[in-house]
Coordinates of C-alpha atoms in Angstrom, one line a residue:
Chain J
M961 CA 1.6 -3.1 3.5
Y962 CA -0.8 -3.7 0.3
G963 CA -4.5 -2.7 -0.4
L964 CA -7.3 -2.9 -2.8
I965 CA -9.7 -0.7 -4.1
G966 CA -12.8 -2.4 -5.9
K967 CA -16.7 -1.6 -7.0
M968 CA -19.4 -3.7 -6.7
R969 CA -22.4 -4.0 -8.6
A970 CA -25.8 -5.5 -6.3
Q971 CA -28.7 -7.0 -8.4
P972 CA -31.4 -3.8 -8.6
G973 CA -32.4 -2.5 -5.4
Q974 CA -30.4 -5.5 -3.1
R975 CA -27.0 -3.0 -2.1
D976 CA -28.8 -3.2 1.4
A977 CA -28.6 -6.9 1.4
L978 CA -25.5 -7.2 0.0
I979 CA -23.1 -4.9 2.2
A980 CA -25.2 -6.6 5.2
I981 CA -23.2 -10.0 4.4
L982 CA -20.7 -8.3 3.3
L983 CA -20.0 -5.8 7.3
D984 CA -21.3 -9.3 8.9
G985 CA -18.6 -11.6 6.6
T986 CA -15.8 -9.3 7.2
A987 CA -16.1 -8.0 11.0
D988 CA -12.6 -10.3 11.5
M989 CA -10.3 -10.7 9.5
P990 CA -6.1 -11.3 10.8
G991 CA -3.1 -9.4 9.1
C992 CA -6.8 -6.5 8.0
L993 CA -6.3 -3.0 8.9
A994 CA -8.7 -1.3 8.1
Y995 CA -11.9 -2.8 5.5
V996 CA -14.0 -0.3 5.4
I997 CA -18.4 -0.7 3.0
A998 CA -19.4 2.8 0.9
K999 CA -22.2 3.0 -0.8
D1000 CA -22.1 5.0 -4.3
A1001 CA -22.6 8.4 -3.9
Q1002 CA -24.9 8.6 -7.3
D1003 CA -25.4 4.6 -8.8
A1004 CA -27.5 3.7 -6.6
D1005 CA -27.0 -0.5 -7.1
A1006 CA -22.8 0.4 -7.0
I1007 CA -20.8 -0.1 -3.5
W1008 CA -17.8 0.8 -2.9
I1009 CA -14.7 -2.0 -0.9
T1010 CA -11.9 0.1 0.7
E1011 CA -9.1 -2.9 2.2
T1012 CA -5.3 -2.1 3.9
W1013 CA -3.6 -5.3 5.1
K1014 CA -0.8 -6.0 6.7
D1015 CA 0.4 -7.8 3.8
Q1016 CA -0.6 -9.8 0.8
P1017 CA -0.7 -13.3 2.1
S1018 CA -3.0 -11.8 4.4
H1019 CA -5.8 -10.7 2.1
K1020 CA -4.8 -13.6 0.3
A1021 CA -5.1 -16.0 3.1
S1022 CA -8.5 -14.4 4.3
L1023 CA -10.2 -15.1 1.5
S1024 CA -10.3 -19.0 3.0
L1025 CA -11.7 -17.7 6.4
P1026 CA -14.9 -19.1 7.0
S1027 CA -16.9 -16.5 7.3
V1028 CA -15.2 -14.6 4.3
Q1029 CA -16.6 -17.9 2.5
A1030 CA -20.2 -17.7 4.1
A1031 CA -19.6 -14.7 3.0
I1032 CA -19.2 -15.6 -0.2
A1033 CA -22.0 -18.0 -0.9
K1034 CA -24.3 -15.6 0.5
G1035 CA -24.2 -13.3 -1.0
R1036 CA -23.5 -14.4 -5.1
P1037 CA -27.1 -14.7 -6.0
L1038 CA -27.5 -10.5 -4.9
I1039 CA -24.5 -9.3 -7.3
A1040 CA -24.4 -7.9 -10.3
G1041 CA -21.2 -8.3 -11.3
F1042 CA -18.1 -5.7 -10.5
G1043 CA -16.8 -2.5 -11.9
E1044 CA -12.8 -0.7 -10.7
R1045 CA -10.2 -2.1 -9.3
F1046 CA -7.2 -1.1 -7.8
E1047 CA -4.8 -2.4 -6.3
T1048 CA -1.9 0.4 -3.9
E1049 CA 0.2 0.1 -1.2
P1050 CA -0.6 1.7 1.9
V1051 CA 1.2 3.7 3.0
G1052 CA -0.3 5.4 6.3
G1053 CA -2.3 8.0 7.1
H1054 CA -5.3 8.0 10.4
G1055 CA -7.8 4.7 10.6
L1056 CA -5.4 1.9 11.0
A1057 CA -5.5 -0.9 12.9
H1058 CA -2.6 -2.0 14.8
Chain E
M1000 CA -21.1 9.2 7.0
Y1001 CA -18.7 10.5 3.7
G1002 CA -16.6 9.4 1.5
L1003 CA -13.6 10.0 -0.7
I1004 CA -12.2 7.9 -3.7
G1005 CA -9.4 9.6 -5.9
K1006 CA -6.4 9.2 -7.2
M1007 CA -4.1 12.0 -7.6
R1008 CA -0.8 12.2 -10.1
A1009 CA 2.9 13.2 -8.7
Q1010 CA 5.2 14.7 -11.1
P1011 CA 8.4 12.7 -11.8
G1012 CA 10.1 11.0 -9.7
Q1013 CA 7.8 12.8 -6.4
R1014 CA 5.6 10.9 -5.8
D1015 CA 7.3 9.8 -2.4
A1016 CA 8.1 14.0 -1.3
L1017 CA 3.8 14.5 -2.7
I1018 CA 3.1 11.6 0.3
A1019 CA 5.0 13.3 2.6
I1020 CA 3.8 16.4 2.2
L1021 CA 0.4 14.3 2.6
L1022 CA 0.3 12.4 5.7
D1023 CA 2.5 15.2 7.5
G1024 CA -0.4 17.8 6.4
T1025 CA -4.2 15.5 7.4
A1026 CA -2.8 13.8 10.6
D1027 CA -5.5 15.6 13.1
M1028 CA -8.4 16.8 11.3
P1029 CA -11.2 17.6 13.7
G1030 CA -14.8 14.3 12.3
C1031 CA -12.0 12.1 10.3
L1032 CA -12.2 8.5 10.5
A1033 CA -10.4 7.5 8.0
Y1034 CA -7.5 8.9 5.5
V1035 CA -4.4 6.5 3.6
I1036 CA -2.8 7.4 1.4
A1037 CA -1.5 4.3 -1.0
K1038 CA 0.9 4.0 -3.9
D1039 CA -0.8 2.2 -7.1
A1040 CA 1.6 -0.4 -7.5
Q1041 CA 0.9 0.0 -11.9
D1042 CA 1.2 3.8 -12.7
A1043 CA 5.0 4.4 -10.0
D1044 CA 3.6 8.1 -9.5
A1045 CA -0.2 7.6 -9.3
I1046 CA -1.5 8.5 -5.7
W1047 CA -5.0 6.8 -3.5
I1048 CA -6.2 8.6 -1.0
T1049 CA -8.8 7.1 0.3
E1050 CA -10.7 9.9 2.9
T1051 CA -14.0 8.5 5.9
W1052 CA -15.2 11.6 7.6
K1053 CA -18.6 12.2 10.3
D1054 CA -20.0 13.5 8.0
Q1055 CA -20.3 16.2 4.1
P1056 CA -18.7 18.8 6.2
S1057 CA -16.2 18.3 7.8
H1058 CA -14.9 17.4 5.3
K1059 CA -15.4 20.7 4.0
A1060 CA -14.1 22.6 7.3
S1061 CA -11.1 20.5 6.7
L1062 CA -10.1 22.4 3.5
S1063 CA -9.5 25.4 5.5
L1064 CA -7.2 24.5 8.1
P1065 CA -4.0 25.8 8.9
S1066 CA -2.5 22.4 8.4
V1067 CA -4.3 21.3 5.5
Q1068 CA -3.7 25.2 3.9
A1069 CA -0.3 24.3 3.9
A1070 CA -0.5 21.2 2.6
I1071 CA -1.2 22.0 -0.7
A1072 CA 0.9 25.4 -0.7
K1073 CA 3.2 23.6 -0.3
G1074 CA 2.0 20.0 -2.7
R1075 CA 1.0 21.5 -5.2
P1076 CA 4.0 22.1 -7.2
L1077 CA 4.8 18.7 -7.2
I1078 CA 0.6 17.3 -8.1
A1079 CA 1.3 17.1 -12.0
G1080 CA -2.9 16.0 -12.4
F1081 CA -5.9 14.2 -10.8
G1082 CA -7.8 10.9 -12.4
E1083 CA -10.3 9.5 -10.8
R1084 CA -13.4 10.5 -8.3
F1085 CA -16.0 8.4 -6.6
E1086 CA -18.0 10.0 -4.2
T1087 CA -19.5 8.0 -1.4
E1088 CA -21.7 7.2 2.1
P1089 CA -19.5 4.8 4.6
V1090 CA -21.1 1.8 5.5
G1091 CA -19.4 0.5 8.1
G1092 CA -16.8 -1.6 8.7
H1093 CA -13.2 -2.1 10.1
G1094 CA -10.3 0.6 10.8
L1095 CA -12.1 3.8 11.7
A1096 CA -11.4 5.7 13.7
H1097 CA -14.8 6.9 16.9

């Protein structure tokens, strides 16, 4: 499996709008076993995205999906920047789609 | 929902053993919607745990479960320390148990 944990910062006041775009654009991605979008509890503009993929090529391919391309185009003006980004190899647990 | 993203560092060479203990002890926790254990891709001793809970009390209650208590007791000697820890409010996505 292939995993990513990353932080994104929305333009001030735009976090909910950005989250709605992300949820909409990432609902159906082949090879995606989990994709959780979360608000940072301390930083009012920050979003955490935790992704688990079947493998790295599945993640790479997802970036070309029309729904993901549309979300990137629509969301970009609302993104102020990116924070921490950790690459992982998920090994198991609870909540992974099959 | 209530979420945690945290890094744990195993004693050198003990990461796989620690992961096995964690997987075993956290398989069945009431109110847990997702619990993904991952190896850090860059740091050979580091583990990332990403948790999504129905609410914060469910997470707190899990720490008293016999299976979790046993995993803590068994895993503690293999833990070298803890790294980053982020508290979140998950809002949705793919891969959350119902």
